Short mmCIF file of C-alpha atoms in Angstrom, two decimals:
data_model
loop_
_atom_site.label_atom_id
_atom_site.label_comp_id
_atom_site.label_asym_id
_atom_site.label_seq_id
_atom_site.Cartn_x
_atom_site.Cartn_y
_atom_site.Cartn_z
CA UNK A 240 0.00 0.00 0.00
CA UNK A 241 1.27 3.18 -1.07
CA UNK A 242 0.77 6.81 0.72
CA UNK A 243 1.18 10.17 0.12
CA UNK A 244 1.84 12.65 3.64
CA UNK A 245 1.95 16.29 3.41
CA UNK A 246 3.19 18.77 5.84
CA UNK A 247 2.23 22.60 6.12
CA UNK A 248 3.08 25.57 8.08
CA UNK A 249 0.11 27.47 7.00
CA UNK A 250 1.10 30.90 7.97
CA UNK A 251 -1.07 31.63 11.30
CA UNK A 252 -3.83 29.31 10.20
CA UNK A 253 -6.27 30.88 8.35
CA UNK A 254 -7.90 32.56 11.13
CA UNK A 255 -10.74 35.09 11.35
CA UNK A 256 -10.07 38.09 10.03
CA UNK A 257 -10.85 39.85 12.40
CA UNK A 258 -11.92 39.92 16.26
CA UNK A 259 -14.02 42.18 18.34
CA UNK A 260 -12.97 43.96 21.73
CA UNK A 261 -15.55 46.15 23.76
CA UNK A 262 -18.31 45.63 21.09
CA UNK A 263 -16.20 46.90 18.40
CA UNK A 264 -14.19 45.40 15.69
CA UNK A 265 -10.28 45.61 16.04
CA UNK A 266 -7.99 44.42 13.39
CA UNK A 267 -5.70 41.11 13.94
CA UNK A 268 -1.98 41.27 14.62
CA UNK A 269 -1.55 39.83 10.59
CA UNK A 270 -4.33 40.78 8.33
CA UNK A 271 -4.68 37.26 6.30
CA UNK A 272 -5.29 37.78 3.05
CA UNK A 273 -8.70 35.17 2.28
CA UNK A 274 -7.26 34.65 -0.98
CA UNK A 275 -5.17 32.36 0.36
CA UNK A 276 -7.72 30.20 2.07
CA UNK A 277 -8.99 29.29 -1.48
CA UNK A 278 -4.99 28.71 -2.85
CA UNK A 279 -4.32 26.56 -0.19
CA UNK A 280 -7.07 24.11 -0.48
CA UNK A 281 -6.12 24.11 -4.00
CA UNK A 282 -2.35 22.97 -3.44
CA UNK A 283 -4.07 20.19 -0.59
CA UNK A 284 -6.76 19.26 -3.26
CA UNK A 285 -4.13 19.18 -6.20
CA UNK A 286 -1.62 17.32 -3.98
CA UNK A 287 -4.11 14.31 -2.89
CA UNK A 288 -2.52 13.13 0.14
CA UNK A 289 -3.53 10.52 2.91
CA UNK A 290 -2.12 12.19 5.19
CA UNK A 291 -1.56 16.33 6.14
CA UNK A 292 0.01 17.64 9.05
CA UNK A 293 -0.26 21.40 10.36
CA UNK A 294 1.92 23.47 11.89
CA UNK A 295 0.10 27.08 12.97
CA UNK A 296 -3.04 25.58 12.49
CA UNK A 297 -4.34 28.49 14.52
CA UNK A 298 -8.10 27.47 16.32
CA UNK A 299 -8.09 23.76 15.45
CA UNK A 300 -9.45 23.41 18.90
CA UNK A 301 -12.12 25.48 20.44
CA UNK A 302 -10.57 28.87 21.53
CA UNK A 303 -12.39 31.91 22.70
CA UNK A 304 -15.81 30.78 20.99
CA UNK A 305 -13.93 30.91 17.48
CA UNK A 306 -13.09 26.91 15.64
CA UNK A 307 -11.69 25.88 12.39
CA UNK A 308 -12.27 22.79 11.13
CA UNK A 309 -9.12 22.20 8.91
CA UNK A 310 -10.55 18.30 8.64
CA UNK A 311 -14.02 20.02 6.94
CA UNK A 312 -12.03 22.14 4.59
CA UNK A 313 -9.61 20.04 3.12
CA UNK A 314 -11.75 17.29 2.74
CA UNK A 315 -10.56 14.87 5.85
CA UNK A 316 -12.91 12.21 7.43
CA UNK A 317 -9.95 11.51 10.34
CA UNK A 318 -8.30 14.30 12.82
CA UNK A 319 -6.26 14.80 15.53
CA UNK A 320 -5.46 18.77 17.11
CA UNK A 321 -3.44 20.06 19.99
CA UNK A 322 -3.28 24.02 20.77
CA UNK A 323 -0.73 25.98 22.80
CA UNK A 324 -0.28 29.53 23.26
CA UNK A 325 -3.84 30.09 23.35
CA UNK A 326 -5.05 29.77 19.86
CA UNK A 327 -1.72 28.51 18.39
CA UNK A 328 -1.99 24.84 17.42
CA UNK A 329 -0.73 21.87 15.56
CA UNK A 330 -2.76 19.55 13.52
CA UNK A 331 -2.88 16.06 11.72
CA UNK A 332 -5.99 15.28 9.08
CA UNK A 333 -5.74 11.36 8.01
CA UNK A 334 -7.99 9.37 5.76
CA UNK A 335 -7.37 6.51 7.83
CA UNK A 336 -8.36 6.24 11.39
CA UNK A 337 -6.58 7.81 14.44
CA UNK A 338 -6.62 5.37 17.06
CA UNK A 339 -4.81 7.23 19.24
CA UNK A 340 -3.21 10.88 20.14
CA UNK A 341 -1.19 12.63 22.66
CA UNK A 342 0.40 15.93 22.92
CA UNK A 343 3.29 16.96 24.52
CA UNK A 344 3.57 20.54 26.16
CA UNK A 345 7.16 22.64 26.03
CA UNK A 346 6.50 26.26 27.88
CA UNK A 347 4.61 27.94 25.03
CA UNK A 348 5.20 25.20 21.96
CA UNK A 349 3.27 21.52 21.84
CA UNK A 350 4.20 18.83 19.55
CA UNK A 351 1.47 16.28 19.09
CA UNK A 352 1.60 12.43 18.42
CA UNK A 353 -0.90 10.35 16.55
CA UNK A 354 -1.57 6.78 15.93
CA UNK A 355 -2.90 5.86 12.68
CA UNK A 356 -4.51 2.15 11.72
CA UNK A 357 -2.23 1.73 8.71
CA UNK A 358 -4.43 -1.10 7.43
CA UNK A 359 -1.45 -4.00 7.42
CA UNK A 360 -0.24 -2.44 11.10
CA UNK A 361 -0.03 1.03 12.99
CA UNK A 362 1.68 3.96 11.44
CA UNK A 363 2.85 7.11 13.87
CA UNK A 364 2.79 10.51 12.59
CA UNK A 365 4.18 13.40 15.26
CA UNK A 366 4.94 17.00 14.72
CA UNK A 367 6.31 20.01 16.71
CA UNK A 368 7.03 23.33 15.88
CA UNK A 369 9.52 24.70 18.06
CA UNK A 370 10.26 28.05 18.76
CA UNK A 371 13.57 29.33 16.54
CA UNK A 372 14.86 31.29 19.46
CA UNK A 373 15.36 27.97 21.16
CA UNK A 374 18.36 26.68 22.72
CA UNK A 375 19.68 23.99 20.14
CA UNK A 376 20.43 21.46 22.66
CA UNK A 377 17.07 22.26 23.95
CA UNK A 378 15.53 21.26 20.84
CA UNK A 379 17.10 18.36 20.22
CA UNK A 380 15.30 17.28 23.65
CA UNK A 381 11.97 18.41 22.65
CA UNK A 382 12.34 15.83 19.93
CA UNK A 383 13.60 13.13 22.29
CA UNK A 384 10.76 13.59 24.46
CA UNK A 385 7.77 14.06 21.66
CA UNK A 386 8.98 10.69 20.14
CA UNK A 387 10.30 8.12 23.71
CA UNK A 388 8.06 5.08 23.66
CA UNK A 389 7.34 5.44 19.97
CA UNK A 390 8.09 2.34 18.03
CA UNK A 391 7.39 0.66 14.60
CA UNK A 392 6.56 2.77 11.41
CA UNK A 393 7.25 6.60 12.38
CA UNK A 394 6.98 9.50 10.73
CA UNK A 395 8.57 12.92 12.14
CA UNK A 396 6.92 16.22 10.21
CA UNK A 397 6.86 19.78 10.01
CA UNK A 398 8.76 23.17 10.65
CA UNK A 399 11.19 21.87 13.14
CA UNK A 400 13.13 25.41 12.81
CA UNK A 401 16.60 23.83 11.76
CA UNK A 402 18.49 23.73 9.01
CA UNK A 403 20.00 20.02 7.91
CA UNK A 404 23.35 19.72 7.74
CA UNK A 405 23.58 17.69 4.45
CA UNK A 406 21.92 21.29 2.74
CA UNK A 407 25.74 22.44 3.61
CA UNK A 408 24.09 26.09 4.57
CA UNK A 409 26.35 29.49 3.18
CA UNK A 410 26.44 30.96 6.90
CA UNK A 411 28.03 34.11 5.50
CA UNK A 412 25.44 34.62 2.74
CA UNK A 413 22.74 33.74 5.50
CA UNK A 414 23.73 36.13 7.48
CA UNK A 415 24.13 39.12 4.93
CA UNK A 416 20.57 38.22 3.67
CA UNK A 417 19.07 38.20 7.62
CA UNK A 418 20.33 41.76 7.95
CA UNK A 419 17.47 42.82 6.41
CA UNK A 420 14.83 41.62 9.04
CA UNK A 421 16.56 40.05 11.55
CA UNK A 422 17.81 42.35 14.75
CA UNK A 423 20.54 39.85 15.55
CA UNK A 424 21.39 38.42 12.41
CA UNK A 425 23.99 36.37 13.26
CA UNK A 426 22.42 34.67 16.43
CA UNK A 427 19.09 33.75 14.15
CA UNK A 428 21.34 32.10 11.45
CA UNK A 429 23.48 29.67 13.87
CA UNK A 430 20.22 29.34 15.72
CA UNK A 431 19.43 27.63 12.68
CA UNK A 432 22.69 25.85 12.02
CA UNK A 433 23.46 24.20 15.32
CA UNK A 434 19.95 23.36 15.88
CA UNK A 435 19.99 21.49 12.71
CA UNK A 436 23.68 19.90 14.11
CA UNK A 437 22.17 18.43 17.40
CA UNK A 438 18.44 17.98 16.25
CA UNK A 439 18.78 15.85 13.27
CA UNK A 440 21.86 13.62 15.14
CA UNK A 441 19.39 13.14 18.09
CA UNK A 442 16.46 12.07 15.34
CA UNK A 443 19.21 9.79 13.82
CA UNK A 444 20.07 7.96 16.85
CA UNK A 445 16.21 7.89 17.40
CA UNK A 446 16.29 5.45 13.92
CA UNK A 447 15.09 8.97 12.06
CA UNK A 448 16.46 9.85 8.37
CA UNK A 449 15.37 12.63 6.24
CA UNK A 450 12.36 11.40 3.91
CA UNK A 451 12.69 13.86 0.97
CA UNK A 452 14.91 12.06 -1.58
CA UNK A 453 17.81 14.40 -2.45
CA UNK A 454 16.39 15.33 -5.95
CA UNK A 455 13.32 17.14 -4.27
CA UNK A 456 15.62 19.00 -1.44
CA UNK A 457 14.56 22.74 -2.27
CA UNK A 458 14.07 25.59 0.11
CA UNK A 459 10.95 25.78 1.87
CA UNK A 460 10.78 29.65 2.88
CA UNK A 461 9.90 32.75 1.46
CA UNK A 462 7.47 31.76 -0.52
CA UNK A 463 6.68 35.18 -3.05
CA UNK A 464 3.85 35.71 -0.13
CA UNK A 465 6.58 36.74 2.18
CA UNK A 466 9.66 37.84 0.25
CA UNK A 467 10.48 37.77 -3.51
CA UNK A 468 13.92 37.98 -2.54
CA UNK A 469 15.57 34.68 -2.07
CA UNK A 470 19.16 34.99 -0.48
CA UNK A 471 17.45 34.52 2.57
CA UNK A 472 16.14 30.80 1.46
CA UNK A 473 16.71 27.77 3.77
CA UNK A 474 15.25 24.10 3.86
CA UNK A 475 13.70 24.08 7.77
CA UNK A 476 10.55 21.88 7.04
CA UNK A 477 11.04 18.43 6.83
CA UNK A 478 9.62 14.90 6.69
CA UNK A 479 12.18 12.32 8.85
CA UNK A 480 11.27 8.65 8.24
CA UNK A 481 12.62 5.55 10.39
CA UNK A 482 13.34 2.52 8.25
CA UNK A 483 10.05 0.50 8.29
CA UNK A 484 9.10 3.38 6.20
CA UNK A 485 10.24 2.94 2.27
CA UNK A 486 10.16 6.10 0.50
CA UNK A 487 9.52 6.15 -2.94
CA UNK A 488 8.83 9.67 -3.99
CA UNK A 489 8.79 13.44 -2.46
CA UNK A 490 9.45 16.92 -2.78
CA UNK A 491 9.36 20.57 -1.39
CA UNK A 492 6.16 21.83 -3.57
CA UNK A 493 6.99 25.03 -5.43
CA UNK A 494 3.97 25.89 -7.24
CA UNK A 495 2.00 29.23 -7.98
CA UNK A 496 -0.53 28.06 -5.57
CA UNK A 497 2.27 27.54 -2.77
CA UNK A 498 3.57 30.78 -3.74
CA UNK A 499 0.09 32.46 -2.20
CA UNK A 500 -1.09 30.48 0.45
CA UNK A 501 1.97 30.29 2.85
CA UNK A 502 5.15 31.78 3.51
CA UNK A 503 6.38 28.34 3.49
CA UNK A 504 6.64 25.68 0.79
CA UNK A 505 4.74 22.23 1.88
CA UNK A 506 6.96 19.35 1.59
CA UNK A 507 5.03 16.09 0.36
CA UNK A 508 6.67 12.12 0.51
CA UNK A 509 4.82 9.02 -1.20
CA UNK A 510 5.54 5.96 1.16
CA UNK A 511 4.97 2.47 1.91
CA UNK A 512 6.20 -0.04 4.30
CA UNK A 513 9.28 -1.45 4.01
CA UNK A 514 9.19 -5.31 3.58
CA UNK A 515 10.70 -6.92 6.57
#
């Protein structure tokens, strides 16, 4: 049986517009443009995956009387959502059932864990988010933790903030590009770097190797939504894979769809399980 998973950072979720303090109605933080509502259940829709996990999927749980259901707009009979933050939340849509999930709580991040009934056995999806101001070595724990006592057919997805050390990152080009937005330009780009050192050597001891075959290793932010200027490009979204998992296909998505609806790229793997 072959499967398609997705991951998303979906830019602050697709979240009302706007809200209303004292009777009156105040604009958000981020005015979300709707248009992108519509171009990102276009990429999902074009895409066809089994599987699509969240990152900023902002309200997937019932916060301050407002609720989006992420599982009724991209077409998903199967969910599982965590917030944190207050509105701030991860999710994971499945077309096949969720027999289990758990979440896992880190000051003002939360990864989430599911447990999908993979037909011929149990498939685990997780995902956290962390913060890119992080400690490295503090990350690398987060990961431990979200995935101890996991076993079997795993699958690790979503912004994890780091950059992988195969991408062999231009630290000196990073950091010219940051200058632009970044206050401390040099601390945000070896945030990046070391995080991506210790993280993905944890994951690998965990049994965890990147997913995206090396042909479809692209940057996954700016999209054109956020900056048409791409010096600043870097790979931090990933899908890691342990090896009951055989990979036969994937990619960072760079579409004119993907350009709109994010300021990240979503990263998509076709699967199936390995033969033992």
């Amino acid at each position: 049986m072959k499967l398609r998973l997705l991951c998303y950072n979906l830019l602050e979720g697709l979240r009302p517009v706007s809200t209303r303090a004292r009777g009156r109605r105040v604009p958000e933080r981020r005015q979300i443009d709707r248009d992108r509502v519509q171009a990102a259940v276009a990429v999902v829709h074009a895409l066809k995956p089994d599987v699509l996990v969240l990152n900023e999927a902002l309200f997937c749980r019932l916060y301050q009387g407002k609720r989006v259901d992420y599982a009724g707009l991209f077409g998903f009979p199967h969910h599982a959502a965590a917030l944190y933050d207050g509105a701030w939340g991860n999710a994971i849509l499945s077309r096949l059932p969720i027999v289990e999930q758990r979440e896992m709580r880190i000051y003002n991040r939360g990864g989430l864990v599911a447990r999908l009934d993979g037909g011929v056995g149990e498939l685990t999806i997780a995902s956290y988010h962390p913060h890119p101001g992080r400690w490295p070595g503090n990350k690398a724990l987060d990961f431990i933790r979200l995935l101890t006592g996991s076993s079997g057919p795993r699958i690790l997805a979503g912004d994890l903030n780091c950059i992988h050390p195969a991408d062999v990152p231009d630290r000196d080009a990073l950091i010219e590009a940051f200058q632009r937005f970044s206050r401390d330009p040099i601390a945000a780009v070896d945030g990046f770097i070391d995080s991506g050192k210790l993280v993905f050597a944890a994951l690998a001891r965990l049994g965890l190797h990147d997913g995206v075959p090396e042909s479809g290793r692209r940057y996954t932010i700016p999209t054109d939504l956020l900056d048409t200027d791409k010096r600043s490009a870097m790979r931090i979204d990933h899908v890691l894979v342990s090896k009951e998992i055989e990979v036969v296909g994937g990619e960072v998505v760079h579409t004119p769809e993907t350009e709109r609806a994010s300021d990240h790229y979503p990263v998509v793997v076709d699967f199936g399980f390995a033969v033992p």
